[in-house]
mmCIF file of C-alpha atoms and ligand atoms in Angstrom:
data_model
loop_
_atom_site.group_PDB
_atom_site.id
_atom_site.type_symbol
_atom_site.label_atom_id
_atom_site.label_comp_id
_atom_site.label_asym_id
_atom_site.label_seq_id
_atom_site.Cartn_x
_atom_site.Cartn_y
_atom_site.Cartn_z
ATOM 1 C CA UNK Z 1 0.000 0.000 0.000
ATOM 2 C CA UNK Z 2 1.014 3.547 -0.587
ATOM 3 C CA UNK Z 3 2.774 4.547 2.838
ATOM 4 C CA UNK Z 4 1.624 7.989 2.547
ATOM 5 C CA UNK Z 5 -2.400 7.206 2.268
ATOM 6 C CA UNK Z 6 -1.908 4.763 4.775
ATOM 7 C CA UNK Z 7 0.172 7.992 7.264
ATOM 8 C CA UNK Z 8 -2.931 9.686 6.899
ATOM 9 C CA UNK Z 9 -5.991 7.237 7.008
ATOM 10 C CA UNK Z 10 -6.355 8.193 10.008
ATOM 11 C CA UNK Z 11 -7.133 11.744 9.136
ATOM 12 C CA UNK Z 12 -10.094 11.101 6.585
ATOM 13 C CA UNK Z 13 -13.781 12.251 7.149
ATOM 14 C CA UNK Z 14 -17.463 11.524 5.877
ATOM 15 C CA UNK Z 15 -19.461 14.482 5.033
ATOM 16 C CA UNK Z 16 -22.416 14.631 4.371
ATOM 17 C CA UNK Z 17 -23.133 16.695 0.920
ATOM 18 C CA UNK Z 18 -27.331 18.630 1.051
ATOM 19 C CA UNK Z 19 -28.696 16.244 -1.591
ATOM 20 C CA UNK Z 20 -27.731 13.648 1.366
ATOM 21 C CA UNK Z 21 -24.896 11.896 -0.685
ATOM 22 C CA UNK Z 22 -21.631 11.687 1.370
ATOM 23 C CA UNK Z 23 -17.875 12.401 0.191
ATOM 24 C CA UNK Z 24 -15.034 11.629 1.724
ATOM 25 C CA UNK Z 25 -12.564 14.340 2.568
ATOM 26 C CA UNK Z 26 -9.021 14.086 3.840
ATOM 27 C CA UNK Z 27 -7.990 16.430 6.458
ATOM 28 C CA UNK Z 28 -4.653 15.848 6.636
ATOM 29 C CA UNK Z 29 -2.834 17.268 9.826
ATOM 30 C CA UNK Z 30 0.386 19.123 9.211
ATOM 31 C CA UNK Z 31 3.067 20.207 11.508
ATOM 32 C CA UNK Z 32 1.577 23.648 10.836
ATOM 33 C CA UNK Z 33 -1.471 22.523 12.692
ATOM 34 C CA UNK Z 34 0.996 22.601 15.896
ATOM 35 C CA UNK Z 35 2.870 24.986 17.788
ATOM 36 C CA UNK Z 36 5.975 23.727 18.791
ATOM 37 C CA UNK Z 37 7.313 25.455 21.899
ATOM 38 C CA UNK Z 38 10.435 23.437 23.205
ATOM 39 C CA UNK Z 39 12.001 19.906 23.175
ATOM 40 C CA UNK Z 40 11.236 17.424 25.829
ATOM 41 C CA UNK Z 41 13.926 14.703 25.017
ATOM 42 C CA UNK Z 42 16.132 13.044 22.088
ATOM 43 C CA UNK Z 43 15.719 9.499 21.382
ATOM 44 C CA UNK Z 44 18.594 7.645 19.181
ATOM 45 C CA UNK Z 45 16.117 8.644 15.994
ATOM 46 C CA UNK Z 46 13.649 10.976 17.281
ATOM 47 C CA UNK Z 47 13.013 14.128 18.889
ATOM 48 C CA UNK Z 48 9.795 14.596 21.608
ATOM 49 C CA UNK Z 49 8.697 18.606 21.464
ATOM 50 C CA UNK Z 50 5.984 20.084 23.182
ATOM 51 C CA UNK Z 51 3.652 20.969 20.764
ATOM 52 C CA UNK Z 52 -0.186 22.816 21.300
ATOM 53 C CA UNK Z 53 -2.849 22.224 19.019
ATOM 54 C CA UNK Z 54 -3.365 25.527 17.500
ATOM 55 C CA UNK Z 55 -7.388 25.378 17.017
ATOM 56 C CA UNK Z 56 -7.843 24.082 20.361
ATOM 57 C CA UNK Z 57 -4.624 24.495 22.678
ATOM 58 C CA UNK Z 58 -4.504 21.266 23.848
ATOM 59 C CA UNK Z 59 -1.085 20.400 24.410
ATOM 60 C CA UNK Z 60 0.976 16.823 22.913
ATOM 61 C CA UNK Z 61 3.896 15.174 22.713
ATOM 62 C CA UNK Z 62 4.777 15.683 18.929
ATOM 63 C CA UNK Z 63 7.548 12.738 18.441
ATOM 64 C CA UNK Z 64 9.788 13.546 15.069
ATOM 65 C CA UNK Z 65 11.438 11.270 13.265
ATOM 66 C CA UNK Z 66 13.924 11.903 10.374
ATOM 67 C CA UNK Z 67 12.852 9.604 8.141
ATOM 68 C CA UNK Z 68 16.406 9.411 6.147
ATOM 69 C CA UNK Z 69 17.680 8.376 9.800
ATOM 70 C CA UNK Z 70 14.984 5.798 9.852
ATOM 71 C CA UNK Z 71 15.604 3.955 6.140
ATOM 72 C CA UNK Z 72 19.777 4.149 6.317
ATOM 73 C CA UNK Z 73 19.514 2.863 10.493
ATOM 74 C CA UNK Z 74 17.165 0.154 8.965
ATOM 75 C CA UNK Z 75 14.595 1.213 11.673
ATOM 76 C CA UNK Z 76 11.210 1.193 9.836
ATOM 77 C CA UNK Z 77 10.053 -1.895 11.309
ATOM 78 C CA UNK Z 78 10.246 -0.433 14.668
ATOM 79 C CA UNK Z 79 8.657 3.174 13.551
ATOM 80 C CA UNK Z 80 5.857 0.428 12.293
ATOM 81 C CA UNK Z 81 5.261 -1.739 14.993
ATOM 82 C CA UNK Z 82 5.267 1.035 17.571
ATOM 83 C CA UNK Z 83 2.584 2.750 15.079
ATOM 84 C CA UNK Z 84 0.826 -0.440 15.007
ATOM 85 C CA UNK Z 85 0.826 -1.086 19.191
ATOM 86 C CA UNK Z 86 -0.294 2.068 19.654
ATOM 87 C CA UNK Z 87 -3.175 1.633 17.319
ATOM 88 C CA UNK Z 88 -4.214 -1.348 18.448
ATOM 89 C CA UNK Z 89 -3.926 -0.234 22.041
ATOM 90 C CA UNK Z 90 -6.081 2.825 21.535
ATOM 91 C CA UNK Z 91 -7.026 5.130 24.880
ATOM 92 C CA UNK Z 92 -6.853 3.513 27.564
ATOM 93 C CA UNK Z 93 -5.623 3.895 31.302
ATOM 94 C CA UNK Z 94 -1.792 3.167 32.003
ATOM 95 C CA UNK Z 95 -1.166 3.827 28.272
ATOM 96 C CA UNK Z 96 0.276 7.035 25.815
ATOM 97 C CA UNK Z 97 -2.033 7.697 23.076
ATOM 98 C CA UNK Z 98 -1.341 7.831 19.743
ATOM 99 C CA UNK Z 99 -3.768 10.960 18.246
ATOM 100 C CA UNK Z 100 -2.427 11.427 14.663
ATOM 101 C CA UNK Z 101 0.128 10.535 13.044
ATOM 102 C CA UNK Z 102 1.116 12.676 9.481
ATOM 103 C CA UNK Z 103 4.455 13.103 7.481
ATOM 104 C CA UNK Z 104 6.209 15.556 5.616
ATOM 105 C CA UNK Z 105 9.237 15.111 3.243
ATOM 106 C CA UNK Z 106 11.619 14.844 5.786
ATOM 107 C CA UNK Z 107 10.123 13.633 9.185
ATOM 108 C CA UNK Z 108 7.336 11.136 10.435
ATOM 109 C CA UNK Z 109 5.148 12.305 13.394
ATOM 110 C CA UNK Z 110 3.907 10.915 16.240
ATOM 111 C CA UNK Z 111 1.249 13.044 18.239
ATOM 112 C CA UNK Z 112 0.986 11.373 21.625
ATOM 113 C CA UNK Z 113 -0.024 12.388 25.022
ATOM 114 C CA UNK Z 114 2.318 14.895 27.070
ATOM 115 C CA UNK Z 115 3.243 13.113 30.253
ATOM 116 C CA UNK Z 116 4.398 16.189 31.928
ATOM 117 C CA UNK Z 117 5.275 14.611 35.508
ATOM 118 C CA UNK Z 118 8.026 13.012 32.879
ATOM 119 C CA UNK Z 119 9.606 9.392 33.434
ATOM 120 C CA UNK Z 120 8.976 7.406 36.569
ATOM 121 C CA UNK Z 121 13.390 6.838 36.277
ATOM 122 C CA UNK Z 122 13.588 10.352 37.354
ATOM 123 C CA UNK Z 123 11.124 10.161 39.987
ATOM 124 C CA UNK Z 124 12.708 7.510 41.450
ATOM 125 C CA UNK Z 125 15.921 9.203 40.714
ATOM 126 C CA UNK Z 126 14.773 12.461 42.763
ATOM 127 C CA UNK Z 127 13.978 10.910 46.156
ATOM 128 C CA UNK Z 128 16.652 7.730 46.001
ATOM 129 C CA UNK Z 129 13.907 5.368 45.976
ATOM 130 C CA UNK Z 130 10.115 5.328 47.158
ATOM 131 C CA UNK Z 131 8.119 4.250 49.993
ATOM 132 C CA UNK Z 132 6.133 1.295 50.118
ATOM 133 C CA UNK Z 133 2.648 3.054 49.329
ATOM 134 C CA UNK Z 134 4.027 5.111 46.628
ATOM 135 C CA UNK Z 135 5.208 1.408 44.710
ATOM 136 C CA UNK Z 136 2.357 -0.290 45.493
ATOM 137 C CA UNK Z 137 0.763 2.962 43.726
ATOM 138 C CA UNK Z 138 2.675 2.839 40.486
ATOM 139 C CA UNK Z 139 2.921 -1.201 40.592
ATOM 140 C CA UNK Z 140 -0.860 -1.344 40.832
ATOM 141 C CA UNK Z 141 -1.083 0.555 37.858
ATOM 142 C CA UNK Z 142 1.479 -1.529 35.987
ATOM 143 C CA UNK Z 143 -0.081 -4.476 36.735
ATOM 144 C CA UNK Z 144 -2.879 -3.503 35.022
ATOM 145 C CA UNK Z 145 -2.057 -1.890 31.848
ATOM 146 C CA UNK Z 146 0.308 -4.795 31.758
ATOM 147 C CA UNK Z 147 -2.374 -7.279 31.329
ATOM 148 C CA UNK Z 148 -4.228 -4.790 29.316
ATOM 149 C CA UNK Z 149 -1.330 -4.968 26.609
ATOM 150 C CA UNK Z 150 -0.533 -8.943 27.037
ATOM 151 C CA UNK Z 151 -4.830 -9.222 26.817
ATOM 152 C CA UNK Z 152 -4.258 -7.314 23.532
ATOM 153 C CA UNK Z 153 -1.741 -9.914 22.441
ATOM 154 C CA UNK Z 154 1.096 -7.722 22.494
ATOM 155 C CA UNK Z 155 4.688 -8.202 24.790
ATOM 156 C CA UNK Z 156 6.215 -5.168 25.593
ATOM 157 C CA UNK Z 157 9.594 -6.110 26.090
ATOM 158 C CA UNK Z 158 11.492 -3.054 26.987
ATOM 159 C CA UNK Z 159 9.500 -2.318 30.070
ATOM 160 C CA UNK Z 160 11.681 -0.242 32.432
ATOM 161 C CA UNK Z 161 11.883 2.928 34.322
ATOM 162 C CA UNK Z 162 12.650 5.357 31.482
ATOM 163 C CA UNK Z 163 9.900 3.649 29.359
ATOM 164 C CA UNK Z 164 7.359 4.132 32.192
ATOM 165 C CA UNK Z 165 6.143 8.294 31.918
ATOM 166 C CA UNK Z 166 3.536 10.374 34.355
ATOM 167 C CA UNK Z 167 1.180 12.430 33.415
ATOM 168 C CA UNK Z 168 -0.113 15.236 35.145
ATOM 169 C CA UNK Z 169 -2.365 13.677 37.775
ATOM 170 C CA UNK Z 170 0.919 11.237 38.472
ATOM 171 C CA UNK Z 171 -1.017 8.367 36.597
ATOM 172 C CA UNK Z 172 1.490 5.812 34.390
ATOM 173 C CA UNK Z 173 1.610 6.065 31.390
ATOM 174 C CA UNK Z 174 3.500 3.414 29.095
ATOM 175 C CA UNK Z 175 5.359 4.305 25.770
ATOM 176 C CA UNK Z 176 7.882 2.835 23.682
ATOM 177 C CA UNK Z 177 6.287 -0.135 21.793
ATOM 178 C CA UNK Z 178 9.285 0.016 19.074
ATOM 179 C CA UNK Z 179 10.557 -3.578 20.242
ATOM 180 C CA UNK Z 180 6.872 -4.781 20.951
ATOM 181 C CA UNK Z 181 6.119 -8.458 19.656
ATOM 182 C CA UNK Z 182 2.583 -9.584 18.239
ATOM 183 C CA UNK Z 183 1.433 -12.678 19.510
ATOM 184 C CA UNK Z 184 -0.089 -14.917 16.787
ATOM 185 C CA UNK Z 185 -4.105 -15.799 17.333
ATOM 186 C CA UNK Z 186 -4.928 -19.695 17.645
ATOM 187 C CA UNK Z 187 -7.146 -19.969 14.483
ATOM 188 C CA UNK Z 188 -9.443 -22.556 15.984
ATOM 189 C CA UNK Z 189 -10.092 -20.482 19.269
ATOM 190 C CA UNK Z 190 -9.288 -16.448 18.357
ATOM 191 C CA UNK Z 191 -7.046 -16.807 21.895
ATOM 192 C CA UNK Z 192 -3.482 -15.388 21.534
ATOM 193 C CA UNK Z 193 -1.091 -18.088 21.302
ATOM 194 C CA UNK Z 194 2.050 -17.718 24.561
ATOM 195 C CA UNK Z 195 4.543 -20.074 22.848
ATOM 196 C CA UNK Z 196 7.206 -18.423 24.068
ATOM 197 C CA UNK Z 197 9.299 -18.070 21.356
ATOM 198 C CA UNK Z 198 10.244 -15.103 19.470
ATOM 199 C CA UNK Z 199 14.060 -15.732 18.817
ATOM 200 C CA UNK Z 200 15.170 -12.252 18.646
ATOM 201 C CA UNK Z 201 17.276 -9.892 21.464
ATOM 202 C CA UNK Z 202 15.366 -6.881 21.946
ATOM 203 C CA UNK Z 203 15.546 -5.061 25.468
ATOM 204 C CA UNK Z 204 17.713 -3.121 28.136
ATOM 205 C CA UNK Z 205 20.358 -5.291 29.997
ATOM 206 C CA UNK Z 206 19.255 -4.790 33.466
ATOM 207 C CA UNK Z 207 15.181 -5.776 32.490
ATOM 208 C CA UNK Z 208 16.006 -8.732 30.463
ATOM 209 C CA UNK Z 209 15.212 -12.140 31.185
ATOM 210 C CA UNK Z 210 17.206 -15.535 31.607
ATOM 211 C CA UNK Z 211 15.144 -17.041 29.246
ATOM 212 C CA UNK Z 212 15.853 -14.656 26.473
ATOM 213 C CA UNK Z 213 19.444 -15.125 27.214
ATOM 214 C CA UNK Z 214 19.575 -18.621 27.122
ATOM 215 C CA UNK Z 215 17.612 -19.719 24.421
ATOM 216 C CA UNK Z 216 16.113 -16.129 23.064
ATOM 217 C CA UNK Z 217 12.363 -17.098 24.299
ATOM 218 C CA UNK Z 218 9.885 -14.316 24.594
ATOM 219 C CA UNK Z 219 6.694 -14.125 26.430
ATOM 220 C CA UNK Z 220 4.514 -12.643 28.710
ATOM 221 C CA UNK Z 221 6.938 -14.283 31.162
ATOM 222 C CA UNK Z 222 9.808 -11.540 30.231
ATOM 223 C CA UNK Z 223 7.667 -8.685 31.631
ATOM 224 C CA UNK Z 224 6.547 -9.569 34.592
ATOM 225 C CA UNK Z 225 9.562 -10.302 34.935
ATOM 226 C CA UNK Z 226 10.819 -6.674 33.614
ATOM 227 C CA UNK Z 227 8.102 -5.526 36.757
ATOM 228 C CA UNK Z 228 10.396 -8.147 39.216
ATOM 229 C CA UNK Z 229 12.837 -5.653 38.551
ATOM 230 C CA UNK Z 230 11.114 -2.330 38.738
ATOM 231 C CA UNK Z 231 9.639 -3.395 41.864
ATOM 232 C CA UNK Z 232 12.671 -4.229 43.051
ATOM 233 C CA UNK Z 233 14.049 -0.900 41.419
ATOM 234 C CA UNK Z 234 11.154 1.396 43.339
ATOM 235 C CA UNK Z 235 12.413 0.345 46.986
ATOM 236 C CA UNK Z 236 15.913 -0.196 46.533
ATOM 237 C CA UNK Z 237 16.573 2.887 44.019
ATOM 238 C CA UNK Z 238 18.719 0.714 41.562
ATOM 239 C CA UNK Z 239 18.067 -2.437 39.690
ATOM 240 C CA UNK Z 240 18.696 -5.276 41.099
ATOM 241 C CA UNK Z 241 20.948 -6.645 38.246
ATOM 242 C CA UNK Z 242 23.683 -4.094 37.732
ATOM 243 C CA UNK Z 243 27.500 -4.717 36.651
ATOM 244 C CA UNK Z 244 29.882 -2.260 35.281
ATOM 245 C CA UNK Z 245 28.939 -3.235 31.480
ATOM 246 C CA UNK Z 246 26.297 -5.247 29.657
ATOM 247 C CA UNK Z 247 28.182 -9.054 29.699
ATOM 248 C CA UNK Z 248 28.369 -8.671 33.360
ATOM 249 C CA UNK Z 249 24.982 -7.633 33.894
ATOM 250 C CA UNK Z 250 23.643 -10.749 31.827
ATOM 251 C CA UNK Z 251 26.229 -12.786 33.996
ATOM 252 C CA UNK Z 252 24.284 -11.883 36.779
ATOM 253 C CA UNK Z 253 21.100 -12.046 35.163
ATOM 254 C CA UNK Z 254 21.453 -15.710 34.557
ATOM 255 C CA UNK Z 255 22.364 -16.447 37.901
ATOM 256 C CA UNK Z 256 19.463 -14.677 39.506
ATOM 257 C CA UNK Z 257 22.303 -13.384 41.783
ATOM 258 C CA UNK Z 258 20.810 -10.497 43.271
ATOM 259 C CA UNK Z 259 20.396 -9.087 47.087
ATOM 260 C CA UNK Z 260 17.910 -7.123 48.878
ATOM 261 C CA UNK Z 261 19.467 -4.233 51.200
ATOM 262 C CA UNK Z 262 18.769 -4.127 54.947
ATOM 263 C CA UNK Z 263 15.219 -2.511 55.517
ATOM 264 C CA UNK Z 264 13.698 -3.901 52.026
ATOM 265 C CA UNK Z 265 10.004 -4.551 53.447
ATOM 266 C CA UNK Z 266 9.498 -8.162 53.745
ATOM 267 C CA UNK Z 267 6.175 -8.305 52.038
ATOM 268 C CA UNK Z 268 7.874 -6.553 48.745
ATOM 269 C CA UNK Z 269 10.908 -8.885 49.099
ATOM 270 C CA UNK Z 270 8.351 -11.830 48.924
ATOM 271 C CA UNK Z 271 6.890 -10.639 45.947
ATOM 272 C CA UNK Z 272 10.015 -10.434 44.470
ATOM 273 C CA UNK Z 273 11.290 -13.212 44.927
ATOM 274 C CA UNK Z 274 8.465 -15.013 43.733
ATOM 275 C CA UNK Z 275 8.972 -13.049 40.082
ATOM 276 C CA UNK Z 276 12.223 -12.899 39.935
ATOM 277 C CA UNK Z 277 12.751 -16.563 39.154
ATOM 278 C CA UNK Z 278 14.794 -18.121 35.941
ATOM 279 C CA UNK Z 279 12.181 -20.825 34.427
ATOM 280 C CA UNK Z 280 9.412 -18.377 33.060
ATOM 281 C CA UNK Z 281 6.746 -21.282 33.656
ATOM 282 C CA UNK Z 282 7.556 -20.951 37.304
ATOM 283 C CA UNK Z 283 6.762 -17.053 37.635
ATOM 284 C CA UNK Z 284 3.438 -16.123 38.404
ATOM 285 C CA UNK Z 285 1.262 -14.685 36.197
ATOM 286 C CA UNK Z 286 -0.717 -11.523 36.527
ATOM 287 C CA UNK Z 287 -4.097 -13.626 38.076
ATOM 288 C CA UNK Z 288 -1.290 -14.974 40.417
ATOM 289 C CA UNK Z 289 0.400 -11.438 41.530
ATOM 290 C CA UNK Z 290 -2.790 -9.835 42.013
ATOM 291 C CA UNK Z 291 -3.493 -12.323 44.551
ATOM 292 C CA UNK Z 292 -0.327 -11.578 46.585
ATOM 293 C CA UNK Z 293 -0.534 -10.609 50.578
ATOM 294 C CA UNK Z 294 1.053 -7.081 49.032
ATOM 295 C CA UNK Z 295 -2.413 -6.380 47.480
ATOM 296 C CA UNK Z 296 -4.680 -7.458 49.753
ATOM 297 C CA UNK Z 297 -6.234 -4.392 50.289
ATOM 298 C CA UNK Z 298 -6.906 -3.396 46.295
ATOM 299 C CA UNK Z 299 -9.985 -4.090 44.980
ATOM 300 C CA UNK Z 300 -8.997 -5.134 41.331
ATOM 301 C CA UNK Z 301 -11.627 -5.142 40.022
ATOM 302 C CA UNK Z 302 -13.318 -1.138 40.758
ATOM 303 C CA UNK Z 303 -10.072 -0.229 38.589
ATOM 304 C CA UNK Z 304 -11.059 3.281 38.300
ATOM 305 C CA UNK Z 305 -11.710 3.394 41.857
ATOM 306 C CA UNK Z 306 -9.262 1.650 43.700
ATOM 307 C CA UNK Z 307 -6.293 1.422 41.844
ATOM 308 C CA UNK Z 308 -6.025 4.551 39.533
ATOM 309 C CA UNK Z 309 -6.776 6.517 43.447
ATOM 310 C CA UNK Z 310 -4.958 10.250 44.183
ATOM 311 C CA UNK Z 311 -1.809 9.871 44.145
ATOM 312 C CA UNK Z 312 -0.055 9.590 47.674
HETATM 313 P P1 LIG F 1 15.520 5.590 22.214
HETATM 314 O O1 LIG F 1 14.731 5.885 20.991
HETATM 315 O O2 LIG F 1 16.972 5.746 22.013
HETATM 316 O O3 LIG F 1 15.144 4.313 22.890
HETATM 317 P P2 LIG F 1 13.864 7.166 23.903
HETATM 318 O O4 LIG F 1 12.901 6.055 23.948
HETATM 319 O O5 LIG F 1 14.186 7.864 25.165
HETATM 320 O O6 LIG F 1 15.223 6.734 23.254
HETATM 321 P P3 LIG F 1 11.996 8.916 22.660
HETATM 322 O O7 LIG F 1 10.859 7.980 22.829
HETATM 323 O O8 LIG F 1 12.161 9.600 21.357
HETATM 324 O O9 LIG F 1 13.379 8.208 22.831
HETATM 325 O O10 LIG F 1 11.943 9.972 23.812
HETATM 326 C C1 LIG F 1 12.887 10.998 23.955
HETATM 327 C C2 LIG F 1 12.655 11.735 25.263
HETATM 328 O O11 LIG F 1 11.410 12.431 25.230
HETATM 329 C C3 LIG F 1 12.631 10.863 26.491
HETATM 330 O O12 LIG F 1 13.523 11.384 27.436
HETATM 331 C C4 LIG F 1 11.241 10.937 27.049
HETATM 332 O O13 LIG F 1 11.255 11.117 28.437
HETATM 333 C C5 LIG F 1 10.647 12.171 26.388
HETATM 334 N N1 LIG F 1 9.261 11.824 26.005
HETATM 335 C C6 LIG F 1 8.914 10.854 25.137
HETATM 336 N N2 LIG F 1 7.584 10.769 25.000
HETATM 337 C C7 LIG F 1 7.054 11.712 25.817
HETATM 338 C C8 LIG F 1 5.697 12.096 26.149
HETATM 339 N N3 LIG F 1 4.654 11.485 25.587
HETATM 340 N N4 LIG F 1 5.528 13.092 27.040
HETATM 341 C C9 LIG F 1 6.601 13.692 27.598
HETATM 342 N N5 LIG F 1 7.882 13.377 27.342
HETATM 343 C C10 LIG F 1 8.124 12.389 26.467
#
């Protein structure tokens, strides 16, 4: 298909002509639709401004990519499956939303919402680690968009600190789908298919999993176990697998050799240690963790209520 039409599907309306026959128009969003006031980040082959809607002043996350970047880095699969993931995902709780996306010669956009509390690394960052209301807080949320995406037949696989932004009422909200993997659909049943294999290293040292080490298998398994670690990460203000460079790291990784500090609440440390195990088949799933003594006082299902609460 022609990559531009399909850049700006998105943008096409119905109108209805007098005589009641309809025609469809293309609105097609430009950058000069946007006000861009000042950069919020650089990514390897993007740049995040702050942009406002000019008609109605609502204010985004404009994500540019140079598309000449894109084709000689050999990137466009990733620009596509984070387009994809995002689509799919639509709006919901616990995840940015893709609004538009459009193109010009020279760059790709990506109009997404502005988490303006920034990334949950720098909160973290900023007070050396966080109490145990404030994780269970943040993990509660996790846990659910979490099985929102895997429900959605889609593993993350870069989930981490960095990749984990705030909005502005301190509500999660997850971005960077550009290693995502699509699970296939049982044709018999419609259910997503977990086989656990997806024989390809995508990921951040510190997040990734034994399993993709050892024999490159990916599943839902790798991120809840990716949420082990930023557990972990929340109390003890560092990962809990962290050498001097990435071999070392995965050295540790595949060990499991970690250690809680003096003072790590017991109740998280249980939690953890139940994730944070090498056979993926052996970790619990979501159902499972939401059932853990940590929880026992969130009521999983009044979401809206109970877990997305004000922010301690
Ligand atoms: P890389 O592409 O190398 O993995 P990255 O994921 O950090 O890097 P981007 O996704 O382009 O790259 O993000 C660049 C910066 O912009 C990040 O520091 C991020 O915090 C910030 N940023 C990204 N999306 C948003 C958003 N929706 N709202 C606010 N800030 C954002």
């Amino acid at each position: 298909s022609n990559p531009s039409e399909e850049w700006a599907a998105k943008l096409k309306v119905v109108e209805k002509n007098s005589d009641g026959t309809t025609q469809t128009r293309i609105i097609r969003r430009t950058s000069s639709d946007f006000k861009f006031e000042r950069e919020l980040g650089e990514g390897s082959y993007s740049t995040v401004m702050l942009a406002h809607d000019i008609h109605t002043e609502k204010p985004y996350a404009v994500k540019v990519l140079d598309k000449r970047h894109i084709v000689k880095e050999k990137k466009v699969k990733y620009v596509n499956i984070e387009k994809e993931s995002l689509n799919i995902l639509g709006r919901r709780n616990g995840i940015v939303h893709l609004f538009f996306t459009f193109q010009d010669e020279y760059s790709l956009y990506f109009v997404l919402d502005y988490a303006s509390n920034g990334e949950l690394l720098s909160l973290i960052k900023k007070y050396g680690s966080l109490n145990e209301e404030v994780t269970k807080y943040y993990t509660c949320q996790l846990i659910d968009a979490l099985k929102y995406i895997h429900d959605s037949g889609i593993i993350h696989r870069d989930l981490k600190p960095e990749n984990i932004l705030l909005d502005q009422d301190w509500k999660i909200q997850i971005t960077d789908f550009g290693t995502a993997k699509f699970l296939d659909k049982d044709p018999s049943t419609g259910a997503f298919i977990d086989d656990g294999r997806a024989k390809s290293f995508v990921g951040t040292a510190e997040y990734v999993s034994p399993e993709l080490l050892n024999d490159k298998a990916v599943g839902k398994p790798c991120d809840i176990w990716a949420l082990g670690c930023i557990i972990f990460q929340m109390i003890a203000g560092k990962p809990p697998f962290k050498a001097t460079n990435d071999y070392l790291t995965f050295q540790q990784v595949m060990k499991v050799k970690y250690a809680f500090s003096a003072g790590f609440p017991s109740i998280i440390r249980d939690l953890v240690k139940r994730i944070l195990v090498p056979i993926p088949g052996d970790r619990p799933t979501i159902k499972e963790i939401k059932k853990h003594l940590f929880f026992q006082d969130i009521n999983w299902k009044a979401s809206e209520t109970s877990i997305w609460y004000t922010p301690p």
